[in-house]
Coordinates of C-alpha atoms and ligand atoms in Angstrom, one line a residue:
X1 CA -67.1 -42.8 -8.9
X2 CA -64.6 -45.1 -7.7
X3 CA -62.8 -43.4 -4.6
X4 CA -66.0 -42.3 -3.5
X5 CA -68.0 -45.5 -3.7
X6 CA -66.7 -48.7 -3.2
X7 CA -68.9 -50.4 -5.5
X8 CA -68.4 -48.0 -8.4
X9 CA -66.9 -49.5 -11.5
X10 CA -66.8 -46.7 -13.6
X11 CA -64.8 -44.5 -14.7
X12 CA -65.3 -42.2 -17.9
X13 CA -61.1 -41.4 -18.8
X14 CA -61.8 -37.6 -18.8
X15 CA -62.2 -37.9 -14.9
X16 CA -59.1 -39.7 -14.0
X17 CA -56.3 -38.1 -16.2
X18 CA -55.0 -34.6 -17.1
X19 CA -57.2 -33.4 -20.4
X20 CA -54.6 -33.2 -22.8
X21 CA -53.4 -36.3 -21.8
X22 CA -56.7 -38.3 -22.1
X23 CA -56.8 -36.8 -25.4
X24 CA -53.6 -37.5 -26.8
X25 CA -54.3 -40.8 -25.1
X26 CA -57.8 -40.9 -27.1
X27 CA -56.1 -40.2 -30.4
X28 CA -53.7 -43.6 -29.6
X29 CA -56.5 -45.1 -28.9
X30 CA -58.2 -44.8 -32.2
X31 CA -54.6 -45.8 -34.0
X32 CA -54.5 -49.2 -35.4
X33 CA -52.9 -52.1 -33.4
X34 CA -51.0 -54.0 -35.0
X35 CA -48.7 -68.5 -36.6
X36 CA -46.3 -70.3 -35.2
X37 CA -47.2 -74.6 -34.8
X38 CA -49.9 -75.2 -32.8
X39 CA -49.6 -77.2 -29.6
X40 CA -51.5 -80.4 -29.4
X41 CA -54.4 -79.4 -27.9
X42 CA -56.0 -82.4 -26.9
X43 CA -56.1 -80.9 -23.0
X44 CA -59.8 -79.4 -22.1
X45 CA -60.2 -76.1 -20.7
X46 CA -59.0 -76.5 -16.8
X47 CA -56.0 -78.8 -17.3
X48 CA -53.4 -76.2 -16.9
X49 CA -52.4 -75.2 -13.6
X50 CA -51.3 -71.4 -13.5
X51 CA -47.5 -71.2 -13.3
X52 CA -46.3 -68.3 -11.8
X53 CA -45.9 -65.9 -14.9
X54 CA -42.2 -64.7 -16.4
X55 CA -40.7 -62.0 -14.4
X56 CA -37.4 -61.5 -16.7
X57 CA -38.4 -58.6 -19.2
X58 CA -40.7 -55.9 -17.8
X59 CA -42.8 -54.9 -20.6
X60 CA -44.0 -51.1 -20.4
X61 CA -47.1 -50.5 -19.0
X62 CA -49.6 -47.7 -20.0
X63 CA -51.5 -46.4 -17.4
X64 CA -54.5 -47.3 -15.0
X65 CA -56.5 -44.3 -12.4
X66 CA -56.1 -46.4 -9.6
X67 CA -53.6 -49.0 -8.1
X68 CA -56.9 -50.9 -6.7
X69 CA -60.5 -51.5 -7.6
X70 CA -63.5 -50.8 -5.4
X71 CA -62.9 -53.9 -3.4
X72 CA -59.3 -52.6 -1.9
X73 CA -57.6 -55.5 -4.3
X74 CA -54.4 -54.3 -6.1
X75 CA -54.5 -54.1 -9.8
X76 CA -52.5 -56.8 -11.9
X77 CA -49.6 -55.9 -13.1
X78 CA -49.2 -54.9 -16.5
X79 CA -46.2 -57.9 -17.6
X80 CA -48.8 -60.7 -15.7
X81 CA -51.7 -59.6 -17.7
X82 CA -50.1 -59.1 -21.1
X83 CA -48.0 -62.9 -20.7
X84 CA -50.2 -65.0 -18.9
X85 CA -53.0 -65.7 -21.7
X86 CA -55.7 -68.1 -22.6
X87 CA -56.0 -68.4 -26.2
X88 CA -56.5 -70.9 -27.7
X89 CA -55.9 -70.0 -31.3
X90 CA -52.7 -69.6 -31.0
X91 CA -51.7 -72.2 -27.9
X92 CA -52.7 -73.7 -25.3
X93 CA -50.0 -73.2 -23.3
X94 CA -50.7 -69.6 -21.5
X95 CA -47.0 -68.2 -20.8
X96 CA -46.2 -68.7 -24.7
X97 CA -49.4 -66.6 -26.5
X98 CA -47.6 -63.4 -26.3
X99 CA -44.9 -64.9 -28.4
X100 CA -47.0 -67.0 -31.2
X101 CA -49.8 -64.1 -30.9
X102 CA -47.1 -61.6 -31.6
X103 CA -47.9 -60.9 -35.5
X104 CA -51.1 -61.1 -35.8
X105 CA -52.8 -58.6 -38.0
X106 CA -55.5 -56.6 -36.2
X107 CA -55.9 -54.2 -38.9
X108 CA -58.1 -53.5 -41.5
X109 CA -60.9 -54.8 -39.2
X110 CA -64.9 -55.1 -38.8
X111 CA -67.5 -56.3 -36.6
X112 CA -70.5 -57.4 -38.4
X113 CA -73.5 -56.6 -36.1
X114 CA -77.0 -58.1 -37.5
X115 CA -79.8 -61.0 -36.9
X116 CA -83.0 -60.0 -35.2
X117 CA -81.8 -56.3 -35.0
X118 CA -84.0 -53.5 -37.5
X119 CA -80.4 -51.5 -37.9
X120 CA -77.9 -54.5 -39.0
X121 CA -74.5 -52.8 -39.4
X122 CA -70.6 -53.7 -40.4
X123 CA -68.5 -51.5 -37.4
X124 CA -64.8 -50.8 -38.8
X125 CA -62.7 -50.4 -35.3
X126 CA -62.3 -47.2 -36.0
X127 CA -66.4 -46.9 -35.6
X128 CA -65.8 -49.0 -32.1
X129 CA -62.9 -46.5 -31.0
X130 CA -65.7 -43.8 -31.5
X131 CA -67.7 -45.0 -28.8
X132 CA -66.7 -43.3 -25.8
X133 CA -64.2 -45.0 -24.0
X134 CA -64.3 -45.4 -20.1
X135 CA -61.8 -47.1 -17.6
X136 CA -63.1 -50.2 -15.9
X137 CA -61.4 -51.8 -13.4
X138 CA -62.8 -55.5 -13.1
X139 CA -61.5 -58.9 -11.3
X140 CA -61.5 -61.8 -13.9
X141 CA -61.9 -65.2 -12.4
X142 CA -60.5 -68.0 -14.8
X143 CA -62.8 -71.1 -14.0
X144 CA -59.5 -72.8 -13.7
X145 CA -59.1 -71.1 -10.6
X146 CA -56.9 -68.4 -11.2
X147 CA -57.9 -64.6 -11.3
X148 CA -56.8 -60.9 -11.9
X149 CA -57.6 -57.1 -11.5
X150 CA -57.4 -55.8 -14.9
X151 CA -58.2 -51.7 -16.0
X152 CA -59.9 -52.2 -19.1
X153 CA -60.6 -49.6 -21.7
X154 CA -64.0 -50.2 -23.7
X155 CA -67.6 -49.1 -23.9
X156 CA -70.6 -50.6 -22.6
X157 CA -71.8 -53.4 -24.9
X158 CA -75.5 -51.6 -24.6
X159 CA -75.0 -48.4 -26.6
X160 CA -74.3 -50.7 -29.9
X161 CA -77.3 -52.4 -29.5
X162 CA -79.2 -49.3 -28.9
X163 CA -77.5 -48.5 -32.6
X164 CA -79.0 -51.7 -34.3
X165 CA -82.0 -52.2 -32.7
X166 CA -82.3 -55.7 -31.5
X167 CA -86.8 -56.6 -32.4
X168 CA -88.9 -57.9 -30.4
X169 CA -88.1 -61.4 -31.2
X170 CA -83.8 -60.9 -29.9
X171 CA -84.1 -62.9 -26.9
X172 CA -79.8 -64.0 -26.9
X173 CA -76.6 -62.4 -28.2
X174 CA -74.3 -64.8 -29.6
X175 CA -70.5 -63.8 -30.0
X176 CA -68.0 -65.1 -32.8
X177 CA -64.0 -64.3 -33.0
X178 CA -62.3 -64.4 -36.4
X179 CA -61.9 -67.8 -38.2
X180 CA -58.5 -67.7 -39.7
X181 CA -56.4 -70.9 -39.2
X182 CA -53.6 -69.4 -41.1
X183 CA -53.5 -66.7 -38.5
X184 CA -54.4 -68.6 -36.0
X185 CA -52.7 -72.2 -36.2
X186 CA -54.5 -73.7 -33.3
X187 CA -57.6 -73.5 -35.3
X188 CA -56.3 -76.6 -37.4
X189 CA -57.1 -78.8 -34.4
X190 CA -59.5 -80.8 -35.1
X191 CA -60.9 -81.2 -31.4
X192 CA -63.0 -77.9 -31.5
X193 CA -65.6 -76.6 -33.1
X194 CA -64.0 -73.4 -34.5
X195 CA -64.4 -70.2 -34.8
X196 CA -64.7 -69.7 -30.8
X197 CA -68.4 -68.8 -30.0
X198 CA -70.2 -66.7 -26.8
X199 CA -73.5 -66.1 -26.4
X200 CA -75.4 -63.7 -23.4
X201 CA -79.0 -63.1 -23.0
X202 CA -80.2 -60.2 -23.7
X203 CA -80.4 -58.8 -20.4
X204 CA -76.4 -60.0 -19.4
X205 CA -76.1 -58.3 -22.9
X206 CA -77.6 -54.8 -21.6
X207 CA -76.2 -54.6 -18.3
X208 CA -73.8 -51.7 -17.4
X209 CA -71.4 -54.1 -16.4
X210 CA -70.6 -55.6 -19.7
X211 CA -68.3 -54.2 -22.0
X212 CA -66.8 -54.4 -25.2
X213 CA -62.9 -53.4 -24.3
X214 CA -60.5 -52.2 -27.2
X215 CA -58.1 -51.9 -24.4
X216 CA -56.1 -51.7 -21.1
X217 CA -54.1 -50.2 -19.1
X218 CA -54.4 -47.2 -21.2
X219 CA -53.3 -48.6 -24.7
X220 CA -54.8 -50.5 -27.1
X221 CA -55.4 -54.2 -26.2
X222 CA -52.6 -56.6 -27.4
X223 CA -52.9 -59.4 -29.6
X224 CA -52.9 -61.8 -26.8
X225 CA -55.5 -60.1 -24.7
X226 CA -58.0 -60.5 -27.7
X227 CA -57.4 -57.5 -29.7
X228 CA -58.9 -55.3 -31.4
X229 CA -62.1 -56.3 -29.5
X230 CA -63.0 -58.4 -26.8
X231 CA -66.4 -59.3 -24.7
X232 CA -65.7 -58.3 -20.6
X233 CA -68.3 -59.5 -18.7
X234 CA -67.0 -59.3 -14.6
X235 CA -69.7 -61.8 -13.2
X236 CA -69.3 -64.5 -15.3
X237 CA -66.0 -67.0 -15.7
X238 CA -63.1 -65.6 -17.8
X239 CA -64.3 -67.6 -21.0
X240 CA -66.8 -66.0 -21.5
X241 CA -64.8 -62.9 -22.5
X242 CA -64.1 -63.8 -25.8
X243 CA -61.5 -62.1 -27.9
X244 CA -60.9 -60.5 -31.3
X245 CA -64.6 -61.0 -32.4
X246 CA -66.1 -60.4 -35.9
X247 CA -69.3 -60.9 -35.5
X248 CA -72.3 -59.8 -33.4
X249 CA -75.7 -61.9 -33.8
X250 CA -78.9 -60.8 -32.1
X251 CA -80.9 -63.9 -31.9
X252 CA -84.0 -66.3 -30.5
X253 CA -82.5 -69.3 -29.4
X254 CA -79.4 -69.7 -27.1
X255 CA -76.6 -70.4 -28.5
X256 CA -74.3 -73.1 -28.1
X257 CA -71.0 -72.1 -26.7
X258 CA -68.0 -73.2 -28.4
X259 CA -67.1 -74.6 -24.5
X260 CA -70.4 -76.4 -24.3
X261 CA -70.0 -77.6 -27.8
X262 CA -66.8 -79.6 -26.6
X263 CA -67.8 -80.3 -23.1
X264 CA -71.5 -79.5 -22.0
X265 CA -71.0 -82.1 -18.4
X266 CA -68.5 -79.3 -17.6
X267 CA -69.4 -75.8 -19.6
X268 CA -72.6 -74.4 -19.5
X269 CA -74.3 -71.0 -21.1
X270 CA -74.3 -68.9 -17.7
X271 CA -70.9 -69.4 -16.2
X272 CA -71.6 -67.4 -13.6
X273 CA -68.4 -67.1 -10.8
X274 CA -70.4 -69.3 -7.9
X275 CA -68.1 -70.8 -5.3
X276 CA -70.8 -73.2 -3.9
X277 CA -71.0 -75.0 -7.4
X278 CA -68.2 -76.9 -8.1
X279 CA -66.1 -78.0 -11.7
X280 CA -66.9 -81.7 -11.8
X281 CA -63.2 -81.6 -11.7
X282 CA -62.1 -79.0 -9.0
X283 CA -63.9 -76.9 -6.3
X284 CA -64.5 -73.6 -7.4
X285 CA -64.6 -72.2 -3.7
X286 CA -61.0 -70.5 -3.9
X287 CA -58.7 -69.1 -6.3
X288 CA -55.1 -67.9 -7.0
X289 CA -54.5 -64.3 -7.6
X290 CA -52.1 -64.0 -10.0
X291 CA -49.0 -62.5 -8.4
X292 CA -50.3 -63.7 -5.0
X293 CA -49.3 -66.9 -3.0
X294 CA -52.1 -67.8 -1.3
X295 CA -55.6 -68.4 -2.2
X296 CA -58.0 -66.4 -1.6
X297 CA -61.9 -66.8 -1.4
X298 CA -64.2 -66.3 -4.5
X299 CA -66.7 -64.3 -4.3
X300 CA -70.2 -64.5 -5.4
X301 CA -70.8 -63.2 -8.8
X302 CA -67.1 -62.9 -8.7
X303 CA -67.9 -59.8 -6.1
X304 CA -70.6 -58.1 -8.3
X305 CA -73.9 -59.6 -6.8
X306 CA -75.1 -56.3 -5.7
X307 CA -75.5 -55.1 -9.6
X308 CA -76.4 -58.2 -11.2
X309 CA -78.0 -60.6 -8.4
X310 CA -81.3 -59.6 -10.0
X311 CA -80.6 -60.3 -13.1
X312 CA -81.2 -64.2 -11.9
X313 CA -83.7 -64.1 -9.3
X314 CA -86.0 -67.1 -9.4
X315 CA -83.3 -69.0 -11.3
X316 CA -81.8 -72.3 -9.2
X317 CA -77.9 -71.3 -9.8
X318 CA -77.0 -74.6 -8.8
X319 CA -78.2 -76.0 -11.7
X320 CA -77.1 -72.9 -14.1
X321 CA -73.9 -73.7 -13.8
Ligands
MTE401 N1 -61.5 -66.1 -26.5 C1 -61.1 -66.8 -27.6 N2 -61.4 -66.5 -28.8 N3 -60.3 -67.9 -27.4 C2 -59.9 -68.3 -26.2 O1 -59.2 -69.3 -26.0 N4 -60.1 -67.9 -23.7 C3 -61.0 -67.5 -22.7 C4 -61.3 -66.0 -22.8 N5 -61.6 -65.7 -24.2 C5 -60.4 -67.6 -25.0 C6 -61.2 -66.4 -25.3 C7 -60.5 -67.8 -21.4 S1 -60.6 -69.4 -20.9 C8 -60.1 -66.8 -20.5 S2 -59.8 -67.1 -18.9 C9 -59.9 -65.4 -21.0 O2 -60.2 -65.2 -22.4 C10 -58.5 -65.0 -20.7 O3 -58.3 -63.7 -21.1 P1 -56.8 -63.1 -21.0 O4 -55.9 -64.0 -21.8 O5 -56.9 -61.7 -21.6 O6 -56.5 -63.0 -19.5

């Protein structure tokens, strides 16, 4: 567990607050959650620099078990992780997702789970709430160069697919977030191949590490941060984590990224956090904490080599990129 182990990620909520308020806290947790013009988006992935994030509201906060994670590295604070955003269905300019994400409906919901699976099922949230929900306390490194310590809520993204059965032939998971330019204006540009699309092999897909969060700090995640359901995978750059998903393929072939789709020189399917490979653009050797001043060194695997080194060995990770 995490203060005994410093490489311990998990936490199950039942260890790290009072019964009847992990309860109470389940019960919110399994309530529903709950577009403005689109900016230009003609800017790639990686143009932005990070601004230092709005201080003058303090949004409320739900709660996290620890003020660090296993590496000693404070958590984020709550206002920085709910108003600095990538999303690119609503904007691309981070500090004003909140704001243009604010309305959109979450509720009714599904995730269709199916493809090379012998148990192909359509998940309400509700179902996904069922699952039981642990604290995780990961670092997520932007490949912009920007990072933060975020306490997830979620479930590992292993027990569903133990519910549908991927066959024999499932070699790839392949990811797909709701396609609804009315919601979600910035899907009228023309520049990208919409809906947004992930993909994992199977193994990322099993690892412990990898989660499906319907949360954070405590409540359930807001519109900005992907809700109802996002992909959090701790080893891998920040896009991969993709947000308010609908639909879960198991498949043979590895599928093409909605980033590689629009930039494969600069995007590839691993992503993995490597500070020896560099953007074409931008060393990838240092980053800025949000909240901090000044850089600090990235880590291998994002800090997470010990648990999913393996998962690569053999493979040049110079050239997975
Ligand atoms: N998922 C979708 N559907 N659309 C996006 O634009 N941005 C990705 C990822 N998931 C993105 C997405 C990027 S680039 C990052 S860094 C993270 O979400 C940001 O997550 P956060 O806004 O919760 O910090």
């Amino acid at each position: 567990m995490l203060a005994k182990k410093r490489t311990a990620i998990a936490i199950p909520s039942s260890e790290i607050t009072p019964k009847h308020l992990y309860l109470s806290r389940r019960q919110f947790i399994k309530g529903a959650t709950g577009g403005a013009a689109f900016l230009a988006a003609s800017a790639l992935l990686g143009s932005c620099r990070p601004a230092e994030p709005g201080t003058e509201a303090e949004p409320e906060g739900g709660q996290a078990s620890a003020t660090v994670d296993e590496l000693g590295d404070p958590l984020t604070p709550y206002r920085n992780v709910i108003s600095y955003n990538n999303y690119y269905e609503f904007t691309t300019d981070k500090e004003s997702v909140a704001a243009r994400a604010a309305n959109f409906s979450t509720s009714p919901w599904q995730v269709e789970v199916g493809g090379l699976v012998n148990n192909p099922r359509v998940y309400d949230i509700d179902d996904l709430r069922r699952f039981d929900q642990e604290e995780r306390i990961y670092r997520m490194r932007c490949v912009e160069g920007w990072s933060m310590v975020i306490p997830w809520i979620g479930f590992p993204l292993s027990r569903l697919l133990a519910e549908v059965q991927p066959d024999s032939r499932a070699r790839y998971v392949r990811f797909e977030t709701l396609h609804d330019p009315d919601q979600m204006p910035g899907q009228m540009s023309r520049g990208y191949p919409w809906p947004y699309v992930e993909g994992l092999r199977l193994g990322e897909a099993m690892h412990d590490l990898t989660i499906l969060a319907t949360g954070l700090y405590g409540d359930n995640l807001p519109p900005q941060n992907g809700a109802p359901v996002r992909l959090v995978v701790p080893w891998k750059y920040g896009f991969k984590n993709i947000k308010s998903i609908v639909r879960i393929d198991l498949v043979e072939e590895m599928p093409i990224s909605l980033w590689m789709a629009v930039n494969p020189r600069e995007y590839g399917f691993y992503a993995n956090v490597n500070p020896e490979v560099r953007h074409p653009r931008w060393s990838q050797s240092t980053e800025r904490r949000i909240g901090e001043v000044q850089r600090r060194a990235t880590l291998m695997f994002n800090g997470y080599a010990e648990q999913v080194a393996g998962l690569y060995e053999g493979m040049d990770l110079r050239l997975n990129f």
